[in-house]
mmCIF file of C-alpha atoms in Angstrom:
data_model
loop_
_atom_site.group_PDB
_atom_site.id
_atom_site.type_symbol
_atom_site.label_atom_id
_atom_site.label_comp_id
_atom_site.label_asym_id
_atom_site.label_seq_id
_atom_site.Cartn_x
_atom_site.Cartn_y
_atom_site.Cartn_z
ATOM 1 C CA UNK A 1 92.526 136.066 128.333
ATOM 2 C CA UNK A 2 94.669 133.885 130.705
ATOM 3 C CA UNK A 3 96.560 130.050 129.716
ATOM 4 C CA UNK A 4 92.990 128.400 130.727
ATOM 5 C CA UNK A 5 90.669 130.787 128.115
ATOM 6 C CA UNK A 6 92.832 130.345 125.627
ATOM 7 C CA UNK A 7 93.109 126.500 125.858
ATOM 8 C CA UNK A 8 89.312 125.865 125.648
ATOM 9 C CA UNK A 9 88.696 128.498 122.963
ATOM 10 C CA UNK A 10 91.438 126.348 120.515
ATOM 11 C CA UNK A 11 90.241 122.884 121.672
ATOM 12 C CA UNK A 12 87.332 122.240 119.843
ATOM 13 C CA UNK A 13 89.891 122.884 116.813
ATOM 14 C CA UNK A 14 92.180 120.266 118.332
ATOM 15 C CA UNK A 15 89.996 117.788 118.919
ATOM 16 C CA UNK A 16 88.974 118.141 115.449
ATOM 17 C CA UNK A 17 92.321 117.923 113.952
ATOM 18 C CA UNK A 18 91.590 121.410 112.352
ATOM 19 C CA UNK A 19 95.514 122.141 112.473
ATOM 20 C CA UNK A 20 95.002 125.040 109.711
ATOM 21 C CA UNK A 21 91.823 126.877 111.323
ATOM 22 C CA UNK A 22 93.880 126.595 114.886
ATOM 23 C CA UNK A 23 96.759 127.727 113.687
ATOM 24 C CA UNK A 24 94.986 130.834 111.903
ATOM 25 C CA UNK A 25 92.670 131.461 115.357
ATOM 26 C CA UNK A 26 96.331 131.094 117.593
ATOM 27 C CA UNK A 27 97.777 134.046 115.172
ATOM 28 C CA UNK A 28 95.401 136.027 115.627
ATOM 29 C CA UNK A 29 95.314 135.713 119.496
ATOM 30 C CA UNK A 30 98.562 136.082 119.349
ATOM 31 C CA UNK A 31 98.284 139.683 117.696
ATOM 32 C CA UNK A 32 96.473 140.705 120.307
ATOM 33 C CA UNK A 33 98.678 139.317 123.166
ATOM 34 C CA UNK A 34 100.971 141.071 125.840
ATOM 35 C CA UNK A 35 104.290 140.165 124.564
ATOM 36 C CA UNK A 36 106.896 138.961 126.809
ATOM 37 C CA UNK A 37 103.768 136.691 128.327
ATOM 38 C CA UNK A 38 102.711 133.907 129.632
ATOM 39 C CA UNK A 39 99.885 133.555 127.400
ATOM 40 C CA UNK A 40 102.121 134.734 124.290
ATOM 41 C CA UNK A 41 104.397 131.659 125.555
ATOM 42 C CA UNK A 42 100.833 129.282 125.577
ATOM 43 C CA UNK A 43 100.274 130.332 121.795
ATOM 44 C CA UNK A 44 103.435 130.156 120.454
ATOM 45 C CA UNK A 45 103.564 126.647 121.681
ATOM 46 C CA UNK A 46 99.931 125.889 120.686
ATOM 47 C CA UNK A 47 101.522 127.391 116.985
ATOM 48 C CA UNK A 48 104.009 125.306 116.839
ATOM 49 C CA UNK A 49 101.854 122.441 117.608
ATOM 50 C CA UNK A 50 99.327 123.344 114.464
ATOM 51 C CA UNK A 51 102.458 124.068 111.962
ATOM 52 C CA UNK A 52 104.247 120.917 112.943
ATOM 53 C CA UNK A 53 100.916 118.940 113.184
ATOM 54 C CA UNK A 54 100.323 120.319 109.581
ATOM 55 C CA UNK A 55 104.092 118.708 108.391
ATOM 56 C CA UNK A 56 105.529 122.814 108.408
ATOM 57 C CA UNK A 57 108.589 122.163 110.536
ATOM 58 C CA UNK A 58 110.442 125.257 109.608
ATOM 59 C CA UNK A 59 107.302 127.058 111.137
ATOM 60 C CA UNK A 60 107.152 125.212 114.249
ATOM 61 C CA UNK A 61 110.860 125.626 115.079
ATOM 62 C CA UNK A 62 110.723 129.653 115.447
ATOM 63 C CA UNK A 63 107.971 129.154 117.399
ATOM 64 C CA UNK A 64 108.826 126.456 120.100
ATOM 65 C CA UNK A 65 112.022 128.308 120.286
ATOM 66 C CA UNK A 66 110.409 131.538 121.658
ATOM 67 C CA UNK A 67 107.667 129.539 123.369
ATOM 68 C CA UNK A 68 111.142 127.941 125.613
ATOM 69 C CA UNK A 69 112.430 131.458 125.855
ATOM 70 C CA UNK A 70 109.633 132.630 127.837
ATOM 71 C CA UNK A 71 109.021 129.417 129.681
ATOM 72 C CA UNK A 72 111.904 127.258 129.721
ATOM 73 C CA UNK A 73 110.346 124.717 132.233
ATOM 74 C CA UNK A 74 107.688 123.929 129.856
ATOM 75 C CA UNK A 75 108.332 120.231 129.423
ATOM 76 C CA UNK A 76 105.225 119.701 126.194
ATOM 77 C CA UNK A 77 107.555 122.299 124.308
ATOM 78 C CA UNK A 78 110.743 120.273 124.653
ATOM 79 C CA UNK A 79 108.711 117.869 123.650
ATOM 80 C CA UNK A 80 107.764 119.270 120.544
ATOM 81 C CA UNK A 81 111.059 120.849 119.537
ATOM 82 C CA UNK A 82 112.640 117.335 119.822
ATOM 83 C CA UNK A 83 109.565 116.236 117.709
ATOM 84 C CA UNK A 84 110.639 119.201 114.871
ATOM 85 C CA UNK A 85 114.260 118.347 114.860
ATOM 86 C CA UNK A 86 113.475 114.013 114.819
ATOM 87 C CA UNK A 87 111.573 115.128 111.261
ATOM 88 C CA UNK A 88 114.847 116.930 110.199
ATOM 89 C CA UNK A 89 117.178 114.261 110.783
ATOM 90 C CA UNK A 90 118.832 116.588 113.528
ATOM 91 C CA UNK A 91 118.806 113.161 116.346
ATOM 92 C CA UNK A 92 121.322 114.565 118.729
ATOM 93 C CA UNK A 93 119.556 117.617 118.823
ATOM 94 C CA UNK A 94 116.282 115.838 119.128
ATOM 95 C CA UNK A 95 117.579 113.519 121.667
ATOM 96 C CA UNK A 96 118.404 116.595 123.918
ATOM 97 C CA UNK A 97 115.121 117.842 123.809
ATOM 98 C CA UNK A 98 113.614 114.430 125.072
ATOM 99 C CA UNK A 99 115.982 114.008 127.640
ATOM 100 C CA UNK A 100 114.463 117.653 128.720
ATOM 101 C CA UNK A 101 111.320 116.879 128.688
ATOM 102 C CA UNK A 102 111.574 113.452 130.443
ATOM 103 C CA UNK A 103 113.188 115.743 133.360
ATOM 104 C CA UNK A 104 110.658 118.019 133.560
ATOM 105 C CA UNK A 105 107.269 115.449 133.389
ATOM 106 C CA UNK A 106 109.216 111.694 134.007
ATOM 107 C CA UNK A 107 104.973 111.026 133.836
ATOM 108 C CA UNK A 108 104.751 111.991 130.014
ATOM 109 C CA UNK A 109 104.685 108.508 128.316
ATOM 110 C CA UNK A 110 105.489 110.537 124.597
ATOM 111 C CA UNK A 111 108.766 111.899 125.962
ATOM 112 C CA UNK A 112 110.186 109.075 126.494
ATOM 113 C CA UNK A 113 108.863 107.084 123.369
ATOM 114 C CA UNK A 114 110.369 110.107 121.355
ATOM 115 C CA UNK A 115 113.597 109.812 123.645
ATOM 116 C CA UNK A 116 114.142 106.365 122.550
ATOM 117 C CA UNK A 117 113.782 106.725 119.046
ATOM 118 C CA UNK A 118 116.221 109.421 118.916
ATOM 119 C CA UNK A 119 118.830 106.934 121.064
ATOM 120 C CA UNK A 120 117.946 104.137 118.592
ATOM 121 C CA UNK A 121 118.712 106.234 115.568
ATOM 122 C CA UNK A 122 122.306 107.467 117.396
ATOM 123 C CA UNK A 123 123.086 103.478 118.063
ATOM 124 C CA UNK A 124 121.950 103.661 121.302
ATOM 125 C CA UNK A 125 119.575 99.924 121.207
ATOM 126 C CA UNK A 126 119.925 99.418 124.958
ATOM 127 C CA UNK A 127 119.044 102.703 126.473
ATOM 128 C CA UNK A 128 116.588 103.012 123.943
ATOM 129 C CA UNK A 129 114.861 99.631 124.775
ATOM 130 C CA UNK A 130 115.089 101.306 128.537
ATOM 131 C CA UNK A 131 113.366 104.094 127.613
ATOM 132 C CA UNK A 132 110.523 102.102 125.795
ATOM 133 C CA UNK A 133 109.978 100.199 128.748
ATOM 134 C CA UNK A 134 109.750 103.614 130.345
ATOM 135 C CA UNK A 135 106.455 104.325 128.587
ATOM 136 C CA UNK A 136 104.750 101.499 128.055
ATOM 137 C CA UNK A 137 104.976 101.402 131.809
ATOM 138 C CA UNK A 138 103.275 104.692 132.172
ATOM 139 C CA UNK A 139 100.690 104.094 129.179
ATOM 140 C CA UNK A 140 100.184 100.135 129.265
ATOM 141 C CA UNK A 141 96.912 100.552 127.330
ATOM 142 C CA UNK A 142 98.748 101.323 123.709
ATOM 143 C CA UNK A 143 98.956 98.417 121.918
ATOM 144 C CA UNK A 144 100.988 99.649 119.174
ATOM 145 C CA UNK A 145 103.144 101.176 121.687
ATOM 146 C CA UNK A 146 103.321 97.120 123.545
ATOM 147 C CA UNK A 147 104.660 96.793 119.539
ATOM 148 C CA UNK A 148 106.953 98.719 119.063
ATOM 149 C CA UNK A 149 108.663 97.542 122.274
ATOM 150 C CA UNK A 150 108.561 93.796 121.069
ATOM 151 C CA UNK A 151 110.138 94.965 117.274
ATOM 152 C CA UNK A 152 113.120 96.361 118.819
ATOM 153 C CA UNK A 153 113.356 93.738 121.331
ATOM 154 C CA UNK A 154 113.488 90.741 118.719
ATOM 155 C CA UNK A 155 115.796 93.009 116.898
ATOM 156 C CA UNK A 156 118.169 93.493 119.894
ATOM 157 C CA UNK A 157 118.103 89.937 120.251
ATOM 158 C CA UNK A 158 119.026 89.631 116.838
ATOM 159 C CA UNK A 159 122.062 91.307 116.958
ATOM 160 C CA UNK A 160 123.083 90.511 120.177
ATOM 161 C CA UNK A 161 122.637 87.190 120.889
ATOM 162 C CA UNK A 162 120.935 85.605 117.744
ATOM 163 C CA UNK A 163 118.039 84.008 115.913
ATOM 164 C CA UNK A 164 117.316 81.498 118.723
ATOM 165 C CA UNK A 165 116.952 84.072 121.392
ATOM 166 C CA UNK A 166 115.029 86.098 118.716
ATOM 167 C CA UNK A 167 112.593 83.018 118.344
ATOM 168 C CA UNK A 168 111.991 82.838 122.009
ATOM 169 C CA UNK A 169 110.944 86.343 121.962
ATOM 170 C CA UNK A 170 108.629 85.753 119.102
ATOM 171 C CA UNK A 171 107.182 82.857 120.779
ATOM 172 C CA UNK A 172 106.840 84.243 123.880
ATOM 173 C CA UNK A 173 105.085 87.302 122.513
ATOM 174 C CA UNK A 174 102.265 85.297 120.731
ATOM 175 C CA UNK A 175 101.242 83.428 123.528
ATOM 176 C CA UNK A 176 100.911 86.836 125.656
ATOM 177 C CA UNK A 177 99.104 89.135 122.994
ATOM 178 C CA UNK A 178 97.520 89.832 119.941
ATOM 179 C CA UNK A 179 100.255 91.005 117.157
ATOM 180 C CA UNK A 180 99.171 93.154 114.311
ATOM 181 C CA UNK A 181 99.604 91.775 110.787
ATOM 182 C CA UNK A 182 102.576 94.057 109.743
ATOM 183 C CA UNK A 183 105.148 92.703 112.438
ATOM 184 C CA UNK A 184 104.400 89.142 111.748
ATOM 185 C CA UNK A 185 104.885 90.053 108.299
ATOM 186 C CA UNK A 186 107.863 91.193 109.032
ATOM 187 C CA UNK A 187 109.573 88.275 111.174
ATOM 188 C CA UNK A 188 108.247 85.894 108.316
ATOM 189 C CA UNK A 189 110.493 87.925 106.019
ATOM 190 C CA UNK A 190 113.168 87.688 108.407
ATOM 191 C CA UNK A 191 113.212 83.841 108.113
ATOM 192 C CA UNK A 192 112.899 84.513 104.597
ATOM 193 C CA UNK A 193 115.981 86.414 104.513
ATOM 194 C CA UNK A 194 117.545 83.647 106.779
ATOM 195 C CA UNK A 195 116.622 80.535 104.175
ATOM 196 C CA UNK A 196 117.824 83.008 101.199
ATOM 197 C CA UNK A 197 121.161 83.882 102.729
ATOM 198 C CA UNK A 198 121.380 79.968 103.131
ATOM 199 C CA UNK A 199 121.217 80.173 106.834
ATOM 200 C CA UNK A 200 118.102 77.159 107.073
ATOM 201 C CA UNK A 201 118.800 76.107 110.777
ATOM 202 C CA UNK A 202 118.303 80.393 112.115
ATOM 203 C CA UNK A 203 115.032 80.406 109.302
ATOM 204 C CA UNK A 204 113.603 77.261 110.743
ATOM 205 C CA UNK A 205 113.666 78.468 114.060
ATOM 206 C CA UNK A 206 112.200 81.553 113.087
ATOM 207 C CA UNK A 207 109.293 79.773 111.216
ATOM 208 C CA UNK A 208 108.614 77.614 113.955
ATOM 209 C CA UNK A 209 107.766 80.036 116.303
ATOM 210 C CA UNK A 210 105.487 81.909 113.562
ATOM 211 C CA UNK A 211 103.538 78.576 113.242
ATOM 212 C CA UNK A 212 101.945 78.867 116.626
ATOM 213 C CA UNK A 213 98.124 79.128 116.232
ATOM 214 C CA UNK A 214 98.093 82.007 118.364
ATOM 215 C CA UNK A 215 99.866 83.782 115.931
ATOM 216 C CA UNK A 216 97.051 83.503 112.873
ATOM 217 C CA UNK A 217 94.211 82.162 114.377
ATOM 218 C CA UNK A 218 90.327 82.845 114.287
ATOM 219 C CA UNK A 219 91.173 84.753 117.800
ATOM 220 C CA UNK A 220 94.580 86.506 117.088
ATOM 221 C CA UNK A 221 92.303 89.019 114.964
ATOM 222 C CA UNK A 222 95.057 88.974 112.416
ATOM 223 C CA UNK A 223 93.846 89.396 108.750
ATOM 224 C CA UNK A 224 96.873 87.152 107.355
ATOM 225 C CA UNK A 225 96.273 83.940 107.087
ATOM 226 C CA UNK A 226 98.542 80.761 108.689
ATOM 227 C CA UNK A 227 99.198 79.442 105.634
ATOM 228 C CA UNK A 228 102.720 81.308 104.571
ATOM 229 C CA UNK A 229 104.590 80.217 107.687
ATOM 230 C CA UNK A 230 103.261 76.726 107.264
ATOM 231 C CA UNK A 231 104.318 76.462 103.733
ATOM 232 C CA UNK A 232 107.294 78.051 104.257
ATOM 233 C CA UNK A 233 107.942 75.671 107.624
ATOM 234 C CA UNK A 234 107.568 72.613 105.354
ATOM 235 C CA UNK A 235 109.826 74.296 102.844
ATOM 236 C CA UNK A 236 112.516 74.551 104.651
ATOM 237 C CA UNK A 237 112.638 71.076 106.974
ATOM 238 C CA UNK A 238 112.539 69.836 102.873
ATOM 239 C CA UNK A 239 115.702 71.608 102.432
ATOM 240 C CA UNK A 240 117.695 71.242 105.517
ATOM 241 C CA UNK A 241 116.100 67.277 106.450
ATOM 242 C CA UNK A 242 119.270 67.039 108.750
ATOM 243 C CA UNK A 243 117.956 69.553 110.883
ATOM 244 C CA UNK A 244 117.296 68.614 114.429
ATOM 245 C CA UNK A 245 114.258 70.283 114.803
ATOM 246 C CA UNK A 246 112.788 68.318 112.351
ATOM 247 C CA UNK A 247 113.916 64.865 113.876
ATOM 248 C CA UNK A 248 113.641 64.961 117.443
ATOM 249 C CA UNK A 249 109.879 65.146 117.234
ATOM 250 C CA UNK A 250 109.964 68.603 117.891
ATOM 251 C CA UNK A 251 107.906 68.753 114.122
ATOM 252 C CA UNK A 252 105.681 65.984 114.043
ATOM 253 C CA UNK A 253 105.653 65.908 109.895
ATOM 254 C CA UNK A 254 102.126 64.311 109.297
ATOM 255 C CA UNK A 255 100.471 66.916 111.546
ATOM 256 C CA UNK A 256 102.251 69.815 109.216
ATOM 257 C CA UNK A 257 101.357 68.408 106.404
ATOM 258 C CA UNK A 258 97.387 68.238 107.356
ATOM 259 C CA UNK A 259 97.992 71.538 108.672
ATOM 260 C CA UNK A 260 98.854 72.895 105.100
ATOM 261 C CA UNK A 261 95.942 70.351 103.633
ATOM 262 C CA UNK A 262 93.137 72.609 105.749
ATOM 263 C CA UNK A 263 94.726 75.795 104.990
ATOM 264 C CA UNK A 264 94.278 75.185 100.967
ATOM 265 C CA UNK A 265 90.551 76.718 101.551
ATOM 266 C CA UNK A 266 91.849 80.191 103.190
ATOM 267 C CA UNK A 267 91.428 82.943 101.423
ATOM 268 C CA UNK A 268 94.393 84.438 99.309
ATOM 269 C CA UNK A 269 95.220 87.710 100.970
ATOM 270 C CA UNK A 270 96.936 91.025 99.168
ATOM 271 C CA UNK A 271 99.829 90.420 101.973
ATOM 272 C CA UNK A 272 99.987 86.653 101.448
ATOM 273 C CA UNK A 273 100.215 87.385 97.831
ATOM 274 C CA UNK A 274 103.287 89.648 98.407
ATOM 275 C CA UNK A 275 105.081 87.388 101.083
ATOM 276 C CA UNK A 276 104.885 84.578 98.032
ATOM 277 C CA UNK A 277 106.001 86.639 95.547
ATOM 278 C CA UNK A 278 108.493 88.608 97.051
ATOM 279 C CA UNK A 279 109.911 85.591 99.762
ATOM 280 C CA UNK A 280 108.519 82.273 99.438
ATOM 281 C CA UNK A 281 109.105 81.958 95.707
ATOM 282 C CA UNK A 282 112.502 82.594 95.766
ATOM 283 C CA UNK A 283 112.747 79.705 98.486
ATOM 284 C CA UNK A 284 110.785 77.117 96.478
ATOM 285 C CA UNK A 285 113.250 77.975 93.393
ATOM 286 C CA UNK A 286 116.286 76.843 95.874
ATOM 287 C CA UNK A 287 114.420 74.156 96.646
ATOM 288 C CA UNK A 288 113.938 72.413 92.884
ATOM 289 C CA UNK A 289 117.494 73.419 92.183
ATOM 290 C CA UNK A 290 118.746 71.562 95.416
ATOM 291 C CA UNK A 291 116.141 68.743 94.567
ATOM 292 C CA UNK A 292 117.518 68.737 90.961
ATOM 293 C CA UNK A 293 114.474 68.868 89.570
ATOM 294 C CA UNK A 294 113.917 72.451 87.920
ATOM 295 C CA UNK A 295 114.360 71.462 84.720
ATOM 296 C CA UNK A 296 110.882 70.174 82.790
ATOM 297 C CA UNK A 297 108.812 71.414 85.818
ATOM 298 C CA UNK A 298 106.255 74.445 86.158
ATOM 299 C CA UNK A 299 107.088 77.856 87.303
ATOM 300 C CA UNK A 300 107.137 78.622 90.874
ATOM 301 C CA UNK A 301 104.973 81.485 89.301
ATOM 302 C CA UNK A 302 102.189 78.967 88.293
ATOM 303 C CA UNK A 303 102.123 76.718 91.123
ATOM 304 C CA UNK A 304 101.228 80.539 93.244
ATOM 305 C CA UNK A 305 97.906 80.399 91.045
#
């Protein structure tokens, strides 16, 4: 049975993600293969597929590694080794194989997302960021791909050139597209972390781009609700009044505070819960201490009820 046979006897089991019943059909084709092949090189790839599909990485390896000695232009099987080693910790190793495979098919969108997580994890932000552009350039219509571009973005930015530039980003990003729930989540945490570390003026800039309406609204199709980065907004133009964003009417403070009024009848979310907890809390406690007025008051814990 030639490459062709063999691929639409095992895709039914693909599409299926039956990774144990195609693995068991691919050995047994393979038992019954010429060896030296290029159908035995098909299956051992297609094997190593199914055992590192199924999380068996120490399978896979011996496999791709035979697959590449029969046909070492095989670009999928690059892919794939780079894939085993990535799960290993083995980066440089993995990075090598992606940098393979994005020679031999510069179409294949998944070589060079792999390539630039390997680059990221050696330190390599800027290439990385390169080759993320790379794909979502060949496969614009992955949103989480869109995502994963922006994260490391804002985090370049971060480290780079700071938390305004970072902002911009943010903002930027929420007027062009819809962002899931867990990467807002995690920017509000990063002004969290900025207010905690007693860095107000990098958190409020943060917040305020958060507080966009595109951002939580009834069409961003994001479960969380506004509420957090307006609370936490207000929170911290309370502690850091100097600030100029709060004075040049950049925050008009009436509108903010009818903005939290409304959002007192949203619905409590699991997230929201954990954001208070775990972030806001901490903030409102530095807030009655700077206030001076912890002593004889409630709990932050009771006022999250």
């Amino acid at each position: 049975m030639n490459v062709n046979g063999l691929q639409q006897m095992l895709l039914p089991l693909e599409q299926a993600s039956a990774w144990e019943a195609f693995a068991t059909k691919a050995r047994e084709l393979l038992a019954v293969t010429p060896p030296d092949s290029m159908e035995e090189a098909y299956l051992r790839y297609l094997l190593g597929k199914a055992e590192l599909e199924r999380g068996q990485h120490s399978a896979a390896e011996p496999q791709l590694r035979r697959s590449l000695q029969l046909q070492p232009r095989f670009a999928y099987t690059h892919h794939l080794l780079g894939r085993c080693h990535a799960e290993t910790g083995r980066w440089r190793a993995a990075h090598l194989c992606q940098q393979r495979c994005c020679e031999l098919n510069p179409d294949f969108a998944y070589g060079w997302l792999h390539r630039a997580r390997s680059a990221v994890a050696l330190g390599r932000t800027e290439a990385g960021l390169e080759y993320l552009r790379q794909a979502l350039a060949l496969a614009p219509e992955l949103d989480w791909l869109q995502h994963e571009t922006l994260r490391l973005e804002v985090e370049d930015a971060l480290a780079s050139e700071g938390p305004e530039r970072a902002a911009e980003q943010i903002a930027a990003a929420i007027e062009r597209i819809r962002l899931p729930e867990p990467l807002l989540l995690d920017w509000l945490k990063l002004a969290c972390s900025y207010a905690l570390c007693g860095q107000l003026r990098s958190a409020l800039t943060v917040a305020n781009a958060l507080c966009r309406e595109a951002a939580f609204g009834a069409t961003s199709g994001c479960g969380l609700p506004r509420r957090p980065a307006l609370l936490l907004r207000a929170l911290l133009l309370v502690l850091h009044p100097q600030s100029e964003l709060g004075r040049d009417g950049s925050t008009d403070l009436e509108d903010l505070a009818g903005q939290l009024r409304e959002s007192c009848w949203m619905v409590v979310t699991a997230a929201e819960k954990e954001l208070w907890y775990g972030w806001i809390v901490p903030i409102l406690e530095m807030l009655m201490v700077r206030l001076g007025s912890g002593a004889g008051q409630p709990p932050p814990s009771a006022l999250a009820e």
